[in-house]
Amino acid sequence: MENNRKEQLEAVKVLADFQEKFISNTEILIDELTTTKKEDTDQLLKSVTDAVNWEMGVLNGTLSLINEKGEKLSKSDINDAIMKLAEALRGQDDQQIADALEKQLLPMLKKVKEAVKDIDE
């Protein structure tokens, strides 16, 4: 059990370090989708969606640690944000994708950042 906790702490630290860049890339992507698409906007979208998948895997394995002193993150709220983004991605409409990123994913990423920044050993 202690080994699992150690692995969870390590994963949460990696997640905490990752959040700032993830949030920044998401904000850049929102801007590009709502203003002028660049040559690499589609690559950035893929990078962000890959990061979402990675983060969901880490959160699934660490949510018990993150929430051990009280619920900081709700699995259903996280899933709702991801489902809305997935729905927008299926529609392939840049404005809908940008809206889902801005209104659903970005607030969730900021909440994750706050939740993991002070996880103690």
PDB file of N, CA and C in Angstrom, residues 45 83-97 100:
ATOM      1  N   LEU A  45      -3.896  20.883 -31.680  1.00  0.00           N
ATOM      2  CA  LEU A  45      -5.135  20.244 -31.233  1.00  0.00           C
ATOM      3  C   LEU A  45      -4.880  18.779 -30.895  1.00  0.00           C
ATOM      4  N   MET A  83     -16.415  14.695 -21.966  1.00  0.00           N
ATOM      5  CA  MET A  83     -17.484  14.289 -22.894  1.00  0.00           C
ATOM      6  C   MET A  83     -17.909  15.459 -23.780  1.00  0.00           C
ATOM      7  N   LYS A  84     -17.986  16.659 -23.220  1.00  0.00           N
ATOM      8  CA  LYS A  84     -18.371  17.831 -24.022  1.00  0.00           C
ATOM      9  C   LYS A  84     -17.299  18.153 -25.053  1.00  0.00           C
ATOM     10  N   LEU A  85     -16.050  17.996 -24.664  1.00  0.00           N
ATOM     11  CA  LEU A  85     -14.961  18.210 -25.622  1.00  0.00           C
ATOM     12  C   LEU A  85     -15.013  17.142 -26.716  1.00  0.00           C
ATOM     13  N   ALA A  86     -15.221  15.894 -26.340  1.00  0.00           N
ATOM     14  CA  ALA A  86     -15.288  14.803 -27.322  1.00  0.00           C
ATOM     15  C   ALA A  86     -16.424  15.039 -28.317  1.00  0.00           C
ATOM     16  N   GLU A  87     -17.549  15.510 -27.812  1.00  0.00           N
ATOM     17  CA  GLU A  87     -18.689  15.803 -28.683  1.00  0.00           C
ATOM     18  C   GLU A  87     -18.340  16.905 -29.683  1.00  0.00           C
ATOM     19  N   ALA A  88     -17.674  17.943 -29.205  1.00  0.00           N
ATOM     20  CA  ALA A  88     -17.270  19.043 -30.096  1.00  0.00           C
ATOM     21  C   ALA A  88     -16.250  18.548 -31.129  1.00  0.00           C
ATOM     22  N   LEU A  89     -15.330  17.699 -30.709  1.00  0.00           N
ATOM     23  CA  LEU A  89     -14.327  17.162 -31.640  1.00  0.00           C
ATOM     24  C   LEU A  89     -14.980  16.329 -32.737  1.00  0.00           C
ATOM     25  N   ARG A  90     -16.004  15.568 -32.371  1.00  0.00           N
ATOM     26  CA  ARG A  90     -16.712  14.761 -33.382  1.00  0.00           C
ATOM     27  C   ARG A  90     -17.374  15.653 -34.427  1.00  0.00           C
ATOM     28  N   GLY A  91     -17.847  16.815 -34.009  1.00  0.00           N
ATOM     29  CA  GLY A  91     -18.494  17.741 -34.938  1.00  0.00           C
ATOM     30  C   GLY A  91     -17.513  18.449 -35.862  1.00  0.00           C
ATOM     31  N   GLN A  92     -16.243  18.457 -35.522  1.00  0.00           N
ATOM     32  CA  GLN A  92     -15.182  19.054 -36.322  1.00  0.00           C
ATOM     33  C   GLN A  92     -15.417  20.524 -36.668  1.00  0.00           C
ATOM     34  N   ASP A  93     -16.108  21.240 -35.776  1.00  0.00           N
ATOM     35  CA  ASP A  93     -16.332  22.665 -35.965  1.00  0.00           C
ATOM     36  C   ASP A  93     -15.387  23.413 -35.022  1.00  0.00           C
ATOM     37  N   ASP A  94     -14.508  24.228 -35.609  1.00  0.00           N
ATOM     38  CA  ASP A  94     -13.489  24.903 -34.808  1.00  0.00           C
ATOM     39  C   ASP A  94     -14.080  25.740 -33.676  1.00  0.00           C
ATOM     40  N   GLN A  95     -15.170  26.447 -33.943  1.00  0.00           N
ATOM     41  CA  GLN A  95     -15.764  27.299 -32.909  1.00  0.00           C
ATOM     42  C   GLN A  95     -16.328  26.460 -31.762  1.00  0.00           C
ATOM     43  N   GLN A  96     -16.978  25.357 -32.087  1.00  0.00           N
ATOM     44  CA  GLN A  96     -17.504  24.479 -31.037  1.00  0.00           C
ATOM     45  C   GLN A  96     -16.376  23.855 -30.222  1.00  0.00           C
ATOM     46  N   ILE A  97     -15.310  23.484 -30.887  1.00  0.00           N
ATOM     47  CA  ILE A  97     -14.151  22.928 -30.187  1.00  0.00           C
ATOM     48  C   ILE A  97     -13.558  23.986 -29.257  1.00  0.00           C
ATOM     49  N   ALA A 100     -15.775  24.431 -26.228  1.00  0.00           N
ATOM     50  CA  ALA A 100     -15.632  23.315 -25.281  1.00  0.00           C
ATOM     51  C   ALA A 100     -14.310  23.420 -24.529  1.00  0.00           C
TER      52      ALA A 100
END
